[in-house]
Amino acid sequence: MFNSVKYGVYVLMSMIVAFATAHAERLEPVLRAWDVRGTVMVQRGGHGSFEEMKEGRTYPYGSRFRTSAESSVRLAMSEESSVRLLQNAEILFAENRRDTSKKRVILRGGEIEANLGPNFPSGNNELYVEAANFFVKAVGSTYRVALATEADLNILIIRVFAGLVRVMGANFEVAELQADQWVSLLAPSDESFTRLKNLRGEFEVTVIDADKQQRLLSTEEGTVLKIWQRIVPETGERVVQVVLTDPQERMVETISVTFGPGEFAEFLAAIRDEYDDDYIALIPAPSPTEAQNPMPPDDFMDELLERTFDTLSPDIGVRRPIRPRIPEPPPPPVTPTPTPVGFL
């Protein structure tokens, strides 16, 4: 009796594995260009000159792609999953050469849209989008990532429309960003500070506290998380300070933690292990120092976000300002001046 039950369980598990394998999404060894609109250029393998893309042609991983105004292209990894470059975008589309099921999009500027099929994760497939040393990871989703640079700040906007994505930086992680949840990140190139703002929905952000333990911080639309970091020249220690404010700009929590020389949180450890740097240096160590690089006022950074939103393609989601504008009062009514007697 025991052996028959054991055999039945074995058969059932074999059937489940066979079903999952049969439905696993297999990614093609090259990218195929579909829906080419306007002017789209490609640099094959990341070397040589740029050439104009052709509909239906294939291009190797490691290639660079660039779109002009009112241009776009869909780069298909398979029949089910693709990444679409929207107008004025530039990316490097790479893969992990040790494990080609792991793909990597390095966003240089503009906006992309990832559409991953329902069977994408069943083949252990993964897609990372890297932008300004922040990472967005998804296994099956529809989402957009936009990157702009203004006033020496990198401005990143992530909007999820279906599925689940994970957003990571050196000092924080949003483990689950779900459908209709949006987040923005602003940071200078030296990563001396990062400003994370909840643009839509409710989600948790993970940071490291003074005891080197993970701390979950709940956010709602309008919540702002500010992270400063600096290197102490005398000791090489890295001091990180976190301040959480609510939508009314009231302080909710402050956290400070000191890391030893070369010590980092584990948020990006898996990415360091998964990727070689055949194409580009991965996650350079931050270089904040005692030099003054203050975080700009919130009003100024919100204005940068609003201007970035104005550049985004509108065909998915609802475009709206980051914060409601207060309408100016109407001008006082003009009283007509009576015509003087004797003048017509």
Short mmCIF file of C-alpha atoms in Angstrom, two decimals:
data_model
loop_
_atom_site.label_atom_id
_atom_site.label_comp_id
_atom_site.label_asym_id
_atom_site.label_seq_id
_atom_site.Cartn_x
_atom_site.Cartn_y
_atom_site.Cartn_z
CA MET A 1 0.00 0.00 0.00
CA PHE A 2 2.76 2.40 0.97
CA ASN A 3 4.68 1.72 -2.24
CA SER A 4 1.57 2.30 -4.38
CA VAL A 5 0.92 5.64 -2.66
CA LYS A 6 4.57 6.62 -3.07
CA TYR A 7 4.43 5.65 -6.74
CA GLY A 8 1.23 7.66 -7.23
CA VAL A 9 2.85 10.76 -5.70
CA TYR A 10 5.89 10.26 -7.94
CA VAL A 11 3.68 10.02 -11.03
CA LEU A 12 1.73 13.12 -10.00
CA MET A 13 4.91 15.15 -9.42
CA SER A 14 6.31 13.95 -12.76
CA MET A 15 3.15 15.09 -14.51
CA ILE A 16 3.34 18.51 -12.82
CA VAL A 17 6.99 18.92 -13.84
CA ALA A 18 6.22 17.80 -17.38
CA PHE A 19 3.30 20.24 -17.61
CA ALA A 20 5.40 23.12 -16.34
CA THR A 21 8.22 22.26 -18.72
CA ALA A 22 5.86 22.04 -21.67
CA HIS A 23 4.47 25.47 -20.89
CA ALA A 24 7.78 27.12 -19.99
CA GLU A 25 8.56 30.08 -22.19
CA ARG A 26 11.77 29.59 -24.16
CA LEU A 27 13.52 32.81 -25.09
CA GLU A 28 15.09 33.08 -28.52
CA PRO A 29 18.88 33.47 -28.81
CA VAL A 30 18.41 36.82 -30.62
CA LEU A 31 16.09 39.82 -30.48
CA ARG A 32 13.60 40.38 -33.28
CA ALA A 33 12.40 43.86 -34.26
CA TRP A 34 8.65 44.33 -34.68
CA ASP A 35 6.41 47.37 -35.05
CA VAL A 36 9.23 49.64 -36.14
CA ARG A 37 7.86 53.17 -36.30
CA GLY A 38 9.75 56.28 -37.27
CA THR A 39 13.54 56.34 -37.04
CA VAL A 40 15.11 53.57 -34.95
CA MET A 41 18.86 52.93 -34.96
CA VAL A 42 20.88 49.92 -33.79
CA GLN A 43 24.54 49.30 -33.04
CA ARG A 44 24.99 45.54 -33.47
CA GLY A 45 26.81 43.90 -30.58
CA GLY A 46 27.50 47.32 -29.09
CA HIS A 47 30.31 48.01 -31.57
CA GLY A 48 30.74 49.88 -34.83
CA SER A 49 28.39 52.46 -36.29
CA PHE A 50 24.65 52.77 -35.85
CA GLU A 51 22.41 51.57 -38.68
CA GLU A 52 18.70 51.89 -39.30
CA MET A 53 16.60 49.00 -38.00
CA LYS A 54 14.47 46.90 -40.30
CA GLU A 55 11.11 45.30 -39.56
CA GLY A 56 11.40 41.60 -38.71
CA ARG A 57 15.21 41.55 -38.62
CA THR A 58 17.09 39.87 -35.75
CA TYR A 59 19.79 41.48 -33.64
CA PRO A 60 22.21 39.93 -31.12
CA TYR A 61 22.11 40.56 -27.42
CA GLY A 62 24.66 43.18 -26.43
CA SER A 63 23.33 45.56 -29.10
CA ARG A 64 22.46 49.19 -28.47
CA PHE A 65 19.14 50.61 -29.66
CA ARG A 66 18.09 54.23 -30.06
CA THR A 67 14.78 55.84 -31.03
CA SER A 68 14.07 59.37 -32.24
CA ALA A 69 11.07 61.60 -31.62
CA GLU A 70 7.74 59.96 -32.51
CA SER A 71 9.53 56.63 -32.99
CA SER A 72 9.30 53.25 -31.28
CA VAL A 73 10.16 49.57 -31.71
CA ARG A 74 9.21 46.31 -30.02
CA LEU A 75 12.17 44.01 -29.32
CA ALA A 76 10.80 40.49 -28.97
CA MET A 77 12.59 37.97 -26.77
CA SER A 78 9.98 35.37 -27.74
CA GLU A 79 6.46 35.24 -29.15
CA GLU A 80 5.08 36.15 -25.72
CA SER A 81 7.56 38.61 -24.17
CA SER A 82 9.11 41.81 -25.42
CA VAL A 83 10.52 45.20 -24.47
CA ARG A 84 9.29 48.26 -26.33
CA LEU A 85 11.41 51.37 -26.76
CA LEU A 86 9.30 54.49 -26.83
CA GLN A 87 10.34 57.79 -28.35
CA ASN A 88 13.74 59.38 -27.58
CA ALA A 89 15.00 56.30 -25.76
CA GLU A 90 18.37 54.55 -25.72
CA ILE A 91 19.20 51.16 -24.23
CA LEU A 92 21.78 48.39 -24.18
CA PHE A 93 20.01 45.01 -24.28
CA ALA A 94 22.29 42.34 -22.80
CA GLU A 95 22.08 38.88 -21.30
CA ASN A 96 23.98 36.89 -18.70
CA ARG A 97 26.36 34.77 -20.73
CA ARG A 98 26.51 32.16 -17.97
CA ASP A 99 22.70 31.88 -17.88
CA THR A 100 20.94 33.20 -20.96
CA SER A 101 17.53 33.00 -19.28
CA LYS A 102 18.50 36.20 -17.44
CA LYS A 103 18.21 39.38 -19.53
CA ARG A 104 19.35 42.89 -18.73
CA VAL A 105 18.23 46.22 -20.18
CA ILE A 106 20.45 49.19 -19.38
CA LEU A 107 18.36 52.32 -19.86
CA ARG A 108 20.42 55.37 -20.84
CA GLY A 109 17.47 57.72 -21.25
CA GLY A 110 13.85 57.89 -22.35
CA GLU A 111 11.16 55.34 -21.60
CA ILE A 112 10.68 51.61 -22.15
CA GLU A 113 7.73 49.29 -21.69
CA ALA A 114 8.20 45.65 -20.69
CA ASN A 115 5.48 43.15 -21.60
CA LEU A 116 6.28 39.73 -20.16
CA GLY A 117 4.02 36.80 -20.96
CA PRO A 118 2.31 34.62 -18.32
CA ASN A 119 4.75 31.75 -18.97
CA PHE A 120 7.86 33.95 -18.70
CA PRO A 121 8.77 32.82 -15.14
CA SER A 122 8.13 29.13 -15.77
CA GLY A 123 11.38 28.90 -17.71
CA ASN A 124 13.32 30.56 -14.85
CA ASN A 125 13.48 33.65 -17.03
CA GLU A 126 14.29 36.99 -15.44
CA LEU A 127 14.47 40.55 -16.73
CA TYR A 128 16.38 43.35 -15.05
CA VAL A 129 16.07 46.98 -16.08
CA GLU A 130 18.99 49.05 -14.86
CA ALA A 131 18.81 52.85 -14.80
CA ALA A 132 21.20 55.17 -12.97
CA ASN A 133 22.31 52.35 -10.60
CA PHE A 134 18.74 51.45 -9.66
CA PHE A 135 17.31 48.08 -10.68
CA VAL A 136 13.83 46.89 -11.59
CA LYS A 137 13.30 43.13 -11.65
CA ALA A 138 10.23 41.32 -12.97
CA VAL A 139 9.34 37.76 -13.89
CA GLY A 140 5.95 38.40 -15.49
CA SER A 141 4.48 41.87 -15.75
CA THR A 142 3.59 44.90 -17.80
CA TYR A 143 5.36 48.01 -16.60
CA ARG A 144 7.20 51.11 -17.75
CA VAL A 145 10.50 52.62 -16.69
CA ALA A 146 11.43 56.19 -17.67
CA LEU A 147 14.75 57.95 -17.08
CA ALA A 148 15.51 61.64 -17.51
CA THR A 149 18.41 63.84 -16.40
CA GLU A 150 17.97 67.45 -15.37
CA ALA A 151 19.76 69.81 -12.98
CA ASP A 152 22.46 67.12 -12.45
CA LEU A 153 19.80 64.73 -11.14
CA ASN A 154 18.76 61.35 -12.50
CA ILE A 155 14.94 61.15 -12.48
CA LEU A 156 13.45 57.65 -12.62
CA ILE A 157 9.72 56.89 -12.82
CA ILE A 158 8.43 53.30 -12.56
CA ARG A 159 4.77 52.51 -13.33
CA VAL A 160 3.32 49.01 -12.96
CA PHE A 161 0.20 48.15 -14.95
CA ALA A 162 0.02 44.38 -14.40
CA GLY A 163 1.90 41.76 -12.43
CA LEU A 164 4.63 42.37 -9.89
CA VAL A 165 8.05 44.05 -9.98
CA ARG A 166 10.84 44.62 -7.50
CA VAL A 167 12.78 47.89 -7.25
CA MET A 168 16.25 47.96 -5.67
CA GLY A 169 18.98 50.43 -4.81
CA ALA A 170 22.11 50.30 -2.68
CA ASN A 171 20.20 51.37 0.45
CA PHE A 172 16.56 50.33 -0.10
CA GLU A 173 14.23 47.84 -1.70
CA VAL A 174 10.59 47.85 -2.77
CA ALA A 175 10.03 44.10 -2.74
CA GLU A 176 6.55 44.16 -4.27
CA LEU A 177 5.35 46.94 -6.54
CA GLN A 178 2.00 45.79 -7.88
CA ALA A 179 -0.49 46.86 -10.54
CA ASP A 180 -1.45 50.55 -10.36
CA GLN A 181 1.44 51.35 -8.04
CA TRP A 182 3.99 53.96 -9.15
CA VAL A 183 7.23 55.21 -7.63
CA SER A 184 9.81 57.87 -8.50
CA LEU A 185 13.52 58.06 -7.64
CA LEU A 186 15.75 61.12 -7.83
CA ALA A 187 19.49 61.00 -7.18
CA PRO A 188 22.72 62.65 -8.33
CA SER A 189 25.39 60.59 -10.05
CA ASP A 190 27.52 60.36 -6.90
CA GLU A 191 24.55 58.81 -5.03
CA SER A 192 25.12 61.13 -2.07
CA PHE A 193 21.35 61.21 -1.67
CA THR A 194 18.24 59.47 -3.00
CA ARG A 195 14.66 60.72 -2.85
CA LEU A 196 11.96 58.08 -3.24
CA LYS A 197 8.34 59.23 -3.61
CA ASN A 198 5.19 57.13 -3.68
CA LEU A 199 3.28 58.41 -6.71
CA ARG A 200 0.35 56.00 -6.54
CA GLY A 201 -0.95 53.17 -4.36
CA GLU A 202 0.32 51.76 -1.08
CA PHE A 203 3.49 49.70 -0.70
CA GLU A 204 6.34 49.01 1.72
CA VAL A 205 9.97 50.07 1.42
CA THR A 206 12.73 48.08 3.13
CA VAL A 207 15.77 49.85 4.63
CA ILE A 208 18.53 48.86 7.06
CA ASP A 209 18.32 50.13 10.63
CA ALA A 210 21.00 50.87 13.23
CA ASP A 211 21.14 47.18 14.24
CA LYS A 212 21.82 46.15 10.62
CA GLN A 213 18.35 44.61 10.45
CA GLN A 214 15.77 45.11 7.73
CA ARG A 215 13.04 47.63 8.58
CA LEU A 216 9.75 47.82 6.66
CA LEU A 217 8.37 51.32 6.14
CA SER A 218 4.76 51.65 4.97
CA THR A 219 4.00 54.31 2.36
CA GLU A 220 0.92 55.81 0.76
CA GLU A 221 0.53 58.19 -2.16
CA GLY A 222 2.58 61.29 -1.39
CA THR A 223 4.93 59.64 1.12
CA VAL A 224 8.58 60.66 0.65
CA LEU A 225 11.63 58.67 1.75
CA LYS A 226 14.94 60.56 1.75
CA ILE A 227 18.25 58.72 2.03
CA TRP A 228 21.61 60.43 2.53
CA GLN A 229 24.97 58.67 2.53
CA ARG A 230 28.54 59.87 2.97
CA ILE A 231 31.98 58.34 3.33
CA VAL A 232 34.00 59.36 6.40
CA PRO A 233 37.48 60.13 4.99
CA GLU A 234 39.37 59.23 8.17
CA THR A 235 37.84 55.77 8.62
CA GLY A 236 36.30 54.84 5.25
CA GLU A 237 33.00 54.15 7.02
CA ARG A 238 29.76 54.84 5.16
CA VAL A 239 27.08 56.68 7.12
CA VAL A 240 23.49 56.33 5.89
CA GLN A 241 20.59 58.40 7.20
CA VAL A 242 16.93 57.78 6.30
CA VAL A 243 14.05 60.20 6.86
CA LEU A 244 10.42 59.24 6.16
CA THR A 245 7.76 61.96 5.78
CA ASP A 246 4.01 61.60 5.27
CA PRO A 247 1.97 63.23 2.45
CA GLN A 248 1.59 66.35 4.64
CA GLU A 249 5.42 66.56 4.86
CA ARG A 250 5.42 65.67 8.55
CA MET A 251 8.36 63.60 9.76
CA VAL A 252 7.36 60.01 10.59
CA GLU A 253 10.65 58.25 11.26
CA THR A 254 14.43 58.72 11.11
CA ILE A 255 16.99 55.93 10.91
CA SER A 256 20.80 56.10 10.96
CA VAL A 257 23.22 53.25 10.29
CA THR A 258 27.00 53.09 9.84
CA PHE A 259 28.59 50.52 7.53
CA GLY A 260 32.23 49.52 7.71
CA PRO A 261 34.65 50.17 4.82
CA GLY A 262 33.43 48.26 1.78
CA GLU A 263 30.34 47.02 3.60
CA PHE A 264 26.97 47.24 1.83
CA ALA A 265 23.41 46.11 2.39
CA GLU A 266 22.36 42.89 0.68
CA PHE A 267 19.71 44.41 -1.60
CA LEU A 268 21.91 44.14 -4.70
CA ALA A 269 23.94 41.07 -3.72
CA ALA A 270 22.02 38.71 -6.00
CA ILE A 271 22.53 41.01 -8.97
CA ARG A 272 26.25 41.17 -8.32
CA ASP A 273 26.36 37.37 -8.33
CA GLU A 274 24.21 36.92 -11.44
CA TYR A 275 25.92 39.30 -13.84
CA ASP A 276 29.37 39.60 -15.20
CA ASP A 277 30.52 42.96 -16.56
CA ASP A 278 31.20 41.97 -20.14
CA TYR A 279 29.23 44.96 -21.40
CA ILE A 280 29.52 47.61 -18.70
CA ALA A 281 30.71 48.03 -15.14
CA LEU A 282 27.98 46.80 -12.80
CA ILE A 283 26.99 48.69 -9.64
CA PRO A 284 30.05 50.87 -9.11
CA ALA A 285 30.74 51.68 -5.48
CA PRO A 286 29.11 54.97 -4.48
CA SER A 287 31.51 57.85 -4.00
CA PRO A 288 29.77 60.33 -1.68
CA THR A 289 32.25 62.36 0.39
CA GLU A 290 32.16 65.22 2.84
CA ALA A 291 31.80 67.62 -0.11
CA GLN A 292 28.59 69.62 -0.03
CA ASN A 293 25.88 68.24 -2.30
CA PRO A 294 22.65 69.21 -0.55
CA MET A 295 19.28 67.75 -1.51
CA PRO A 296 17.19 70.36 -3.37
CA PRO A 297 13.84 71.52 -1.94
CA ASP A 298 10.82 69.24 -2.39
CA ASP A 299 8.96 71.78 -4.53
CA PHE A 300 11.86 71.91 -6.98
CA MET A 301 12.12 68.10 -7.22
CA ASP A 302 8.36 67.75 -7.67
CA GLU A 303 8.57 70.25 -10.51
CA LEU A 304 11.25 68.10 -12.14
CA LEU A 305 8.94 65.10 -11.84
CA GLU A 306 6.05 66.96 -13.42
CA ARG A 307 8.21 68.00 -16.35
CA THR A 308 9.38 64.42 -16.77
CA PHE A 309 5.77 63.23 -16.78
CA ASP A 310 5.07 65.63 -19.63
CA THR A 311 7.59 63.70 -21.78
CA LEU A 312 6.08 60.26 -21.18
CA SER A 313 4.06 58.45 -23.81
CA PRO A 314 0.37 58.59 -22.86
CA ASP A 315 -1.08 55.40 -24.34
CA ILE A 316 -0.90 53.36 -21.11
CA GLY A 317 -2.10 54.57 -17.75
CA VAL A 318 -3.45 57.93 -16.77
CA ARG A 319 -1.26 60.98 -16.97
CA ARG A 320 -1.67 63.31 -14.08
CA PRO A 321 0.48 65.83 -12.20
CA ILE A 322 2.47 64.61 -9.21
CA ARG A 323 0.61 67.02 -6.94
CA PRO A 324 -2.51 69.06 -7.65
CA ARG A 325 -1.87 72.58 -8.74
CA ILE A 326 -3.65 75.35 -6.87
CA PRO A 327 -5.53 77.38 -9.48
CA GLU A 328 -4.75 81.07 -9.55
CA PRO A 329 -7.65 83.35 -8.62
CA PRO A 330 -9.40 84.90 -11.62
CA PRO A 331 -8.51 88.52 -12.34
CA PRO A 332 -10.98 91.12 -11.08
CA PRO A 333 -13.66 92.10 -13.59
CA VAL A 334 -12.83 95.08 -15.74
CA THR A 335 -15.32 97.90 -15.36
CA PRO A 336 -15.88 99.64 -18.71
CA THR A 337 -14.82 103.24 -18.74
CA PRO A 338 -17.75 105.43 -19.77
CA THR A 339 -17.27 107.42 -22.91
CA PRO A 340 -16.74 111.09 -21.98
CA VAL A 341 -19.53 113.40 -23.01
CA GLY A 342 -18.78 115.04 -26.30
CA PHE A 343 -16.60 112.19 -27.63
CA LEU A 344 -18.05 109.60 -30.02
#
